[in-house]
Amino acid sequence: MSVTHPTKFIVLCHARTGSGLLGSLLSNHHSIHWANEEFKYFRQWHGPRRLLRPIIWRYPRTYLNYLAHHSERPVFGCKIAPYYMLDIGSTVVDLHRHGWLIVALRRRNSLQEAISLLVARHTGQYGRPAPQTAAAVTPTVEIALMELLAQIRSCIRLAEREQQAVAHVPHLPMVYERELQNPAR
Protein backbone atom coordinates (compact mmCIF):
# COMPACT_ATOMS: atom_id res chain seq x y z
CA MET A 1 0.00 0.00 0.00
CA SER A 2 1.47 3.35 -0.98
CA VAL A 3 1.05 6.44 1.16
CA THR A 4 0.33 9.68 -0.64
CA HIS A 5 1.36 12.98 0.82
CA PRO A 6 -0.45 16.24 0.18
CA THR A 7 1.24 18.56 -2.28
CA LYS A 8 -0.81 21.61 -1.29
CA PHE A 9 -1.42 23.11 2.12
CA ILE A 10 -2.72 26.22 3.79
CA VAL A 11 -1.75 27.70 7.13
CA LEU A 12 -4.96 29.05 8.60
CA CYS A 13 -4.13 31.89 10.99
CA HIS A 14 -4.24 35.63 11.41
CA ALA A 15 -1.62 38.31 11.98
CA ARG A 16 1.11 37.90 14.61
CA THR A 17 0.66 34.17 15.16
CA GLY A 18 4.03 33.11 13.77
CA SER A 19 3.14 32.39 10.14
CA GLY A 20 6.10 34.43 8.86
CA LEU A 21 8.52 32.38 10.94
CA LEU A 22 6.81 29.10 10.02
CA GLY A 23 6.85 30.05 6.35
CA SER A 24 10.54 30.97 6.39
CA LEU A 25 11.34 27.61 7.99
CA LEU A 26 9.23 25.70 5.46
CA SER A 27 10.64 27.58 2.47
CA ASN A 28 14.12 26.38 3.40
CA HIS A 29 13.06 22.92 2.26
CA HIS A 30 13.98 22.31 -1.37
CA SER A 31 10.55 20.84 -2.22
CA ILE A 32 8.32 23.49 -0.61
CA HIS A 33 7.22 26.71 -2.27
CA TRP A 34 5.93 29.01 0.48
CA ALA A 35 3.78 31.74 -1.07
CA ASN A 36 3.19 33.49 2.28
CA GLU A 37 0.19 35.82 1.87
CA GLU A 38 0.11 35.73 -1.94
CA PHE A 39 -3.54 34.71 -1.90
CA LYS A 40 -4.72 37.99 -0.37
CA TYR A 41 -3.24 40.19 -3.09
CA PHE A 42 -6.11 39.56 -5.52
CA ARG A 43 -8.02 42.16 -3.49
CA GLN A 44 -5.61 44.84 -4.77
CA TRP A 45 -5.98 44.05 -8.47
CA HIS A 46 -6.87 46.95 -10.77
CA GLY A 47 -7.93 47.19 -14.40
CA PRO A 48 -9.69 44.25 -16.07
CA ARG A 49 -8.31 41.79 -13.48
CA ARG A 50 -10.41 43.48 -10.78
CA LEU A 51 -13.46 41.83 -12.38
CA LEU A 52 -12.19 38.51 -11.00
CA ARG A 53 -12.12 39.71 -7.39
CA PRO A 54 -15.75 38.78 -6.52
CA ILE A 55 -15.30 35.32 -8.02
CA ILE A 56 -12.09 34.64 -6.09
CA TRP A 57 -13.67 36.10 -2.93
CA ARG A 58 -16.56 33.64 -3.25
CA TYR A 59 -14.67 30.63 -4.75
CA PRO A 60 -11.08 30.79 -3.45
CA ARG A 61 -10.07 27.18 -4.26
CA THR A 62 -9.82 27.93 -7.98
CA TYR A 63 -7.30 30.72 -7.43
CA LEU A 64 -5.40 28.71 -4.81
CA ASN A 65 -5.12 25.84 -7.30
CA TYR A 66 -3.87 28.30 -9.92
CA LEU A 67 -1.17 29.54 -7.52
CA ALA A 68 -0.20 25.97 -6.63
CA HIS A 69 -0.07 24.90 -10.28
CA HIS A 70 2.29 27.77 -11.11
CA SER A 71 4.57 27.28 -8.10
CA GLU A 72 8.25 26.63 -8.54
CA ARG A 73 8.41 23.51 -6.37
CA PRO A 74 6.35 20.31 -6.01
CA VAL A 75 4.75 21.28 -2.68
CA PHE A 76 2.84 24.57 -2.39
CA GLY A 77 1.70 26.35 0.76
CA CYS A 78 0.39 29.75 1.75
CA LYS A 79 -1.23 31.62 4.59
CA ILE A 80 -4.99 32.07 4.69
CA ALA A 81 -6.73 34.34 7.20
CA PRO A 82 -10.47 34.33 7.92
CA TYR A 83 -10.88 37.83 6.47
CA TYR A 84 -9.30 36.91 3.08
CA MET A 85 -12.52 35.33 1.80
CA LEU A 86 -16.28 35.29 2.16
CA ASP A 87 -16.73 32.05 4.14
CA ILE A 88 -13.63 30.56 5.74
CA GLY A 89 -15.51 27.55 7.15
CA SER A 90 -16.81 26.26 3.82
CA THR A 91 -13.48 27.13 2.17
CA VAL A 92 -11.55 24.97 4.65
CA VAL A 93 -13.98 22.06 4.16
CA ASP A 94 -13.76 22.43 0.37
CA LEU A 95 -9.96 22.58 0.36
CA HIS A 96 -9.72 19.51 2.61
CA ARG A 97 -12.17 17.62 0.40
CA HIS A 98 -9.90 18.36 -2.57
CA GLY A 99 -6.69 17.10 -0.96
CA TRP A 100 -5.31 20.23 0.71
CA LEU A 101 -3.62 19.80 4.09
CA ILE A 102 -4.94 22.25 6.67
CA VAL A 103 -2.52 23.62 9.27
CA ALA A 104 -4.21 25.64 12.03
CA LEU A 105 -1.68 27.98 13.63
CA ARG A 106 -2.59 29.98 16.71
CA ARG A 107 -1.15 31.67 19.76
CA ARG A 108 -2.19 30.77 23.28
CA ASN A 109 -1.47 34.19 24.73
CA SER A 110 -3.90 36.75 23.26
CA LEU A 111 -2.35 39.56 25.32
CA GLN A 112 1.10 39.03 23.80
CA GLU A 113 -0.44 38.62 20.35
CA ALA A 114 -2.37 41.91 20.70
CA ILE A 115 0.70 43.77 21.98
CA SER A 116 2.78 42.37 19.12
CA LEU A 117 0.22 43.55 16.57
CA LEU A 118 -0.16 47.01 18.09
CA VAL A 119 3.60 47.54 18.37
CA ALA A 120 3.98 46.46 14.73
CA ARG A 121 1.25 48.89 13.65
CA HIS A 122 2.72 51.77 15.65
CA THR A 123 6.31 51.19 14.49
CA GLY A 124 5.62 49.87 10.97
CA GLN A 125 7.95 46.93 11.69
CA TYR A 126 6.17 43.65 11.02
CA GLY A 127 9.09 41.28 10.51
CA ARG A 128 11.67 40.05 12.95
CA PRO A 129 13.77 42.94 14.25
CA ALA A 130 17.40 43.19 13.24
CA PRO A 131 19.89 42.31 15.98
CA GLN A 132 20.38 45.29 18.28
CA THR A 133 23.73 46.98 18.60
CA ALA A 134 24.89 48.72 21.77
CA ALA A 135 24.14 52.13 20.19
CA ALA A 136 20.66 51.19 18.92
CA VAL A 137 17.71 52.73 20.74
CA THR A 138 14.48 50.80 21.02
CA PRO A 139 11.53 53.11 20.31
CA THR A 140 8.98 53.60 23.05
CA VAL A 141 5.43 52.76 22.03
CA GLU A 142 2.45 53.96 24.01
CA ILE A 143 -0.70 51.91 23.65
CA ALA A 144 -4.02 53.11 25.04
CA LEU A 145 -5.73 50.61 27.33
CA MET A 146 -8.97 50.65 25.31
CA GLU A 147 -7.01 50.04 22.10
CA LEU A 148 -5.28 47.07 23.73
CA LEU A 149 -8.54 45.61 25.04
CA ALA A 150 -10.20 46.00 21.63
CA GLN A 151 -7.26 44.26 19.98
CA ILE A 152 -7.35 41.39 22.47
CA ARG A 153 -11.06 40.92 21.73
CA SER A 154 -10.34 40.98 17.99
CA CYS A 155 -7.58 38.35 18.36
CA ILE A 156 -9.90 36.12 20.38
CA ARG A 157 -12.73 36.46 17.82
CA LEU A 158 -10.40 35.60 14.93
CA ALA A 159 -9.02 32.58 16.79
CA GLU A 160 -12.57 31.39 17.48
CA ARG A 161 -13.50 31.72 13.77
CA GLU A 162 -10.41 29.72 12.83
CA GLN A 163 -11.21 27.01 15.39
CA GLN A 164 -14.79 26.79 14.09
CA ALA A 165 -13.49 26.51 10.52
CA VAL A 166 -11.33 23.46 11.34
CA ALA A 167 -13.63 21.87 13.91
CA HIS A 168 -14.96 19.21 11.53
CA VAL A 169 -11.98 18.57 9.26
CA PRO A 170 -8.72 16.77 9.93
CA HIS A 171 -5.98 19.33 10.42
CA LEU A 172 -2.56 19.81 11.93
CA PRO A 173 -2.86 22.05 15.00
CA MET A 174 0.15 24.23 15.77
CA VAL A 175 0.66 26.58 18.69
CA TYR A 176 3.22 29.36 18.38
CA GLU A 177 4.35 29.11 22.00
CA ARG A 178 4.79 25.33 21.76
CA GLU A 179 6.35 24.86 18.31
CA LEU A 180 7.88 28.16 17.21
CA GLN A 181 8.69 30.54 20.04
CA ASN A 182 11.74 28.70 21.34
CA PRO A 183 14.57 28.99 18.75
CA ALA A 184 16.02 25.67 19.95
CA ARG A 185 12.89 23.82 18.73
mmCIF file of C-alpha atoms in Angstrom:
data_model
loop_
_atom_site.group_PDB
_atom_site.id
_atom_site.type_symbol
_atom_site.label_atom_id
_atom_site.label_comp_id
_atom_site.label_asym_id
_atom_site.label_seq_id
_atom_site.Cartn_x
_atom_site.Cartn_y
_atom_site.Cartn_z
ATOM 1 C CA MET A 1 0.000 0.000 0.000
ATOM 2 C CA SER A 2 1.474 3.352 -0.976
ATOM 3 C CA VAL A 3 1.055 6.440 1.156
ATOM 4 C CA THR A 4 0.328 9.680 -0.638
ATOM 5 C CA HIS A 5 1.361 12.980 0.823
ATOM 6 C CA PRO A 6 -0.447 16.240 0.181
ATOM 7 C CA THR A 7 1.242 18.563 -2.284
ATOM 8 C CA LYS A 8 -0.808 21.611 -1.288
ATOM 9 C CA PHE A 9 -1.421 23.107 2.125
ATOM 10 C CA ILE A 10 -2.723 26.221 3.793
ATOM 11 C CA VAL A 11 -1.747 27.703 7.131
ATOM 12 C CA LEU A 12 -4.960 29.049 8.604
ATOM 13 C CA CYS A 13 -4.130 31.885 10.989
ATOM 14 C CA HIS A 14 -4.243 35.627 11.411
ATOM 15 C CA ALA A 15 -1.622 38.308 11.984
ATOM 16 C CA ARG A 16 1.112 37.903 14.609
ATOM 17 C CA THR A 17 0.661 34.173 15.158
ATOM 18 C CA GLY A 18 4.033 33.106 13.769
ATOM 19 C CA SER A 19 3.142 32.390 10.135
ATOM 20 C CA GLY A 20 6.095 34.426 8.858
ATOM 21 C CA LEU A 21 8.517 32.382 10.943
ATOM 22 C CA LEU A 22 6.815 29.104 10.025
ATOM 23 C CA GLY A 23 6.852 30.051 6.354
ATOM 24 C CA SER A 24 10.535 30.966 6.387
ATOM 25 C CA LEU A 25 11.343 27.609 7.995
ATOM 26 C CA LEU A 26 9.231 25.704 5.462
ATOM 27 C CA SER A 27 10.639 27.578 2.466
ATOM 28 C CA ASN A 28 14.123 26.384 3.398
ATOM 29 C CA HIS A 29 13.058 22.921 2.262
ATOM 30 C CA HIS A 30 13.981 22.308 -1.374
ATOM 31 C CA SER A 31 10.552 20.838 -2.217
ATOM 32 C CA ILE A 32 8.321 23.486 -0.611
ATOM 33 C CA HIS A 33 7.218 26.709 -2.272
ATOM 34 C CA TRP A 34 5.925 29.007 0.482
ATOM 35 C CA ALA A 35 3.780 31.740 -1.074
ATOM 36 C CA ASN A 36 3.194 33.494 2.282
ATOM 37 C CA GLU A 37 0.192 35.816 1.870
ATOM 38 C CA GLU A 38 0.115 35.728 -1.936
ATOM 39 C CA PHE A 39 -3.544 34.706 -1.903
ATOM 40 C CA LYS A 40 -4.724 37.990 -0.373
ATOM 41 C CA TYR A 41 -3.242 40.193 -3.090
ATOM 42 C CA PHE A 42 -6.112 39.562 -5.522
ATOM 43 C CA ARG A 43 -8.018 42.165 -3.489
ATOM 44 C CA GLN A 44 -5.608 44.835 -4.770
ATOM 45 C CA TRP A 45 -5.981 44.053 -8.467
ATOM 46 C CA HIS A 46 -6.875 46.948 -10.773
ATOM 47 C CA GLY A 47 -7.927 47.190 -14.401
ATOM 48 C CA PRO A 48 -9.690 44.250 -16.066
ATOM 49 C CA ARG A 49 -8.314 41.790 -13.478
ATOM 50 C CA ARG A 50 -10.413 43.477 -10.783
ATOM 51 C CA LEU A 51 -13.463 41.828 -12.381
ATOM 52 C CA LEU A 52 -12.186 38.506 -11.005
ATOM 53 C CA ARG A 53 -12.118 39.708 -7.386
ATOM 54 C CA PRO A 54 -15.754 38.785 -6.521
ATOM 55 C CA ILE A 55 -15.299 35.316 -8.023
ATOM 56 C CA ILE A 56 -12.091 34.644 -6.089
ATOM 57 C CA TRP A 57 -13.668 36.098 -2.928
ATOM 58 C CA ARG A 58 -16.559 33.638 -3.253
ATOM 59 C CA TYR A 59 -14.667 30.633 -4.752
ATOM 60 C CA PRO A 60 -11.076 30.790 -3.454
ATOM 61 C CA ARG A 61 -10.073 27.184 -4.264
ATOM 62 C CA THR A 62 -9.821 27.931 -7.979
ATOM 63 C CA TYR A 63 -7.304 30.718 -7.433
ATOM 64 C CA LEU A 64 -5.396 28.713 -4.812
ATOM 65 C CA ASN A 65 -5.121 25.838 -7.304
ATOM 66 C CA TYR A 66 -3.872 28.304 -9.916
ATOM 67 C CA LEU A 67 -1.170 29.542 -7.520
ATOM 68 C CA ALA A 68 -0.199 25.965 -6.631
ATOM 69 C CA HIS A 69 -0.074 24.901 -10.275
ATOM 70 C CA HIS A 70 2.294 27.766 -11.107
ATOM 71 C CA SER A 71 4.565 27.279 -8.102
ATOM 72 C CA GLU A 72 8.251 26.633 -8.539
ATOM 73 C CA ARG A 73 8.411 23.513 -6.368
ATOM 74 C CA PRO A 74 6.355 20.312 -6.011
ATOM 75 C CA VAL A 75 4.749 21.284 -2.676
ATOM 76 C CA PHE A 76 2.844 24.570 -2.386
ATOM 77 C CA GLY A 77 1.699 26.346 0.756
ATOM 78 C CA CYS A 78 0.395 29.745 1.746
ATOM 79 C CA LYS A 79 -1.228 31.625 4.586
ATOM 80 C CA ILE A 80 -4.995 32.071 4.687
ATOM 81 C CA ALA A 81 -6.725 34.337 7.203
ATOM 82 C CA PRO A 82 -10.470 34.329 7.916
ATOM 83 C CA TYR A 83 -10.877 37.826 6.466
ATOM 84 C CA TYR A 84 -9.300 36.913 3.085
ATOM 85 C CA MET A 85 -12.520 35.332 1.796
ATOM 86 C CA LEU A 86 -16.276 35.293 2.162
ATOM 87 C CA ASP A 87 -16.735 32.054 4.142
ATOM 88 C CA ILE A 88 -13.633 30.562 5.742
ATOM 89 C CA GLY A 89 -15.513 27.553 7.147
ATOM 90 C CA SER A 90 -16.811 26.265 3.815
ATOM 91 C CA THR A 91 -13.476 27.130 2.169
ATOM 92 C CA VAL A 92 -11.548 24.967 4.649
ATOM 93 C CA VAL A 93 -13.978 22.062 4.163
ATOM 94 C CA ASP A 94 -13.761 22.429 0.370
ATOM 95 C CA LEU A 95 -9.961 22.576 0.362
ATOM 96 C CA HIS A 96 -9.721 19.513 2.609
ATOM 97 C CA ARG A 97 -12.165 17.618 0.399
ATOM 98 C CA HIS A 98 -9.903 18.360 -2.567
ATOM 99 C CA GLY A 99 -6.691 17.105 -0.961
ATOM 100 C CA TRP A 100 -5.311 20.229 0.711
ATOM 101 C CA LEU A 101 -3.621 19.796 4.088
ATOM 102 C CA ILE A 102 -4.944 22.252 6.669
ATOM 103 C CA VAL A 103 -2.521 23.622 9.273
ATOM 104 C CA ALA A 104 -4.212 25.635 12.031
ATOM 105 C CA LEU A 105 -1.683 27.980 13.629
ATOM 106 C CA ARG A 106 -2.590 29.976 16.708
ATOM 107 C CA ARG A 107 -1.150 31.667 19.761
ATOM 108 C CA ARG A 108 -2.188 30.770 23.284
ATOM 109 C CA ASN A 109 -1.470 34.194 24.726
ATOM 110 C CA SER A 110 -3.903 36.751 23.263
ATOM 111 C CA LEU A 111 -2.351 39.560 25.318
ATOM 112 C CA GLN A 112 1.105 39.034 23.796
ATOM 113 C CA GLU A 113 -0.439 38.624 20.354
ATOM 114 C CA ALA A 114 -2.366 41.908 20.703
ATOM 115 C CA ILE A 115 0.700 43.768 21.985
ATOM 116 C CA SER A 116 2.780 42.373 19.116
ATOM 117 C CA LEU A 117 0.221 43.549 16.573
ATOM 118 C CA LEU A 118 -0.161 47.014 18.091
ATOM 119 C CA VAL A 119 3.598 47.537 18.365
ATOM 120 C CA ALA A 120 3.984 46.458 14.730
ATOM 121 C CA ARG A 121 1.251 48.894 13.651
ATOM 122 C CA HIS A 122 2.722 51.767 15.651
ATOM 123 C CA THR A 123 6.308 51.187 14.487
ATOM 124 C CA GLY A 124 5.622 49.871 10.972
ATOM 125 C CA GLN A 125 7.951 46.928 11.686
ATOM 126 C CA TYR A 126 6.168 43.648 11.023
ATOM 127 C CA GLY A 127 9.090 41.282 10.514
ATOM 128 C CA ARG A 128 11.667 40.050 12.954
ATOM 129 C CA PRO A 129 13.767 42.943 14.250
ATOM 130 C CA ALA A 130 17.404 43.192 13.239
ATOM 131 C CA PRO A 131 19.894 42.307 15.979
ATOM 132 C CA GLN A 132 20.385 45.290 18.283
ATOM 133 C CA THR A 133 23.733 46.981 18.599
ATOM 134 C CA ALA A 134 24.887 48.718 21.769
ATOM 135 C CA ALA A 135 24.144 52.125 20.185
ATOM 136 C CA ALA A 136 20.656 51.192 18.923
ATOM 137 C CA VAL A 137 17.710 52.726 20.737
ATOM 138 C CA THR A 138 14.484 50.796 21.024
ATOM 139 C CA PRO A 139 11.526 53.106 20.314
ATOM 140 C CA THR A 140 8.979 53.597 23.052
ATOM 141 C CA VAL A 141 5.434 52.758 22.035
ATOM 142 C CA GLU A 142 2.448 53.958 24.007
ATOM 143 C CA ILE A 143 -0.705 51.915 23.645
ATOM 144 C CA ALA A 144 -4.020 53.106 25.039
ATOM 145 C CA LEU A 145 -5.731 50.608 27.331
ATOM 146 C CA MET A 146 -8.973 50.649 25.315
ATOM 147 C CA GLU A 147 -7.007 50.044 22.101
ATOM 148 C CA LEU A 148 -5.275 47.070 23.731
ATOM 149 C CA LEU A 149 -8.536 45.612 25.043
ATOM 150 C CA ALA A 150 -10.197 46.002 21.634
ATOM 151 C CA GLN A 151 -7.258 44.257 19.979
ATOM 152 C CA ILE A 152 -7.346 41.387 22.475
ATOM 153 C CA ARG A 153 -11.063 40.918 21.728
ATOM 154 C CA SER A 154 -10.337 40.979 17.991
ATOM 155 C CA CYS A 155 -7.583 38.347 18.358
ATOM 156 C CA ILE A 156 -9.896 36.118 20.376
ATOM 157 C CA ARG A 157 -12.732 36.459 17.816
ATOM 158 C CA LEU A 158 -10.399 35.598 14.931
ATOM 159 C CA ALA A 159 -9.017 32.583 16.789
ATOM 160 C CA GLU A 160 -12.574 31.391 17.477
ATOM 161 C CA ARG A 161 -13.496 31.720 13.775
ATOM 162 C CA GLU A 162 -10.413 29.724 12.833
ATOM 163 C CA GLN A 163 -11.206 27.012 15.389
ATOM 164 C CA GLN A 164 -14.795 26.789 14.094
ATOM 165 C CA ALA A 165 -13.489 26.509 10.522
ATOM 166 C CA VAL A 166 -11.327 23.459 11.342
ATOM 167 C CA ALA A 167 -13.634 21.872 13.906
ATOM 168 C CA HIS A 168 -14.961 19.214 11.527
ATOM 169 C CA VAL A 169 -11.981 18.569 9.255
ATOM 170 C CA PRO A 170 -8.721 16.770 9.929
ATOM 171 C CA HIS A 171 -5.984 19.334 10.417
ATOM 172 C CA LEU A 172 -2.559 19.813 11.930
ATOM 173 C CA PRO A 173 -2.857 22.050 14.996
ATOM 174 C CA MET A 174 0.155 24.230 15.772
ATOM 175 C CA VAL A 175 0.655 26.583 18.693
ATOM 176 C CA TYR A 176 3.221 29.361 18.379
ATOM 177 C CA GLU A 177 4.348 29.113 22.002
ATOM 178 C CA ARG A 178 4.790 25.334 21.759
ATOM 179 C CA GLU A 179 6.350 24.860 18.313
ATOM 180 C CA LEU A 180 7.881 28.161 17.210
ATOM 181 C CA GLN A 181 8.688 30.544 20.043
ATOM 182 C CA ASN A 182 11.743 28.702 21.339
ATOM 183 C CA PRO A 183 14.569 28.986 18.751
ATOM 184 C CA ALA A 184 16.020 25.668 19.945
ATOM 185 C CA ARG A 185 12.895 23.823 18.729
#
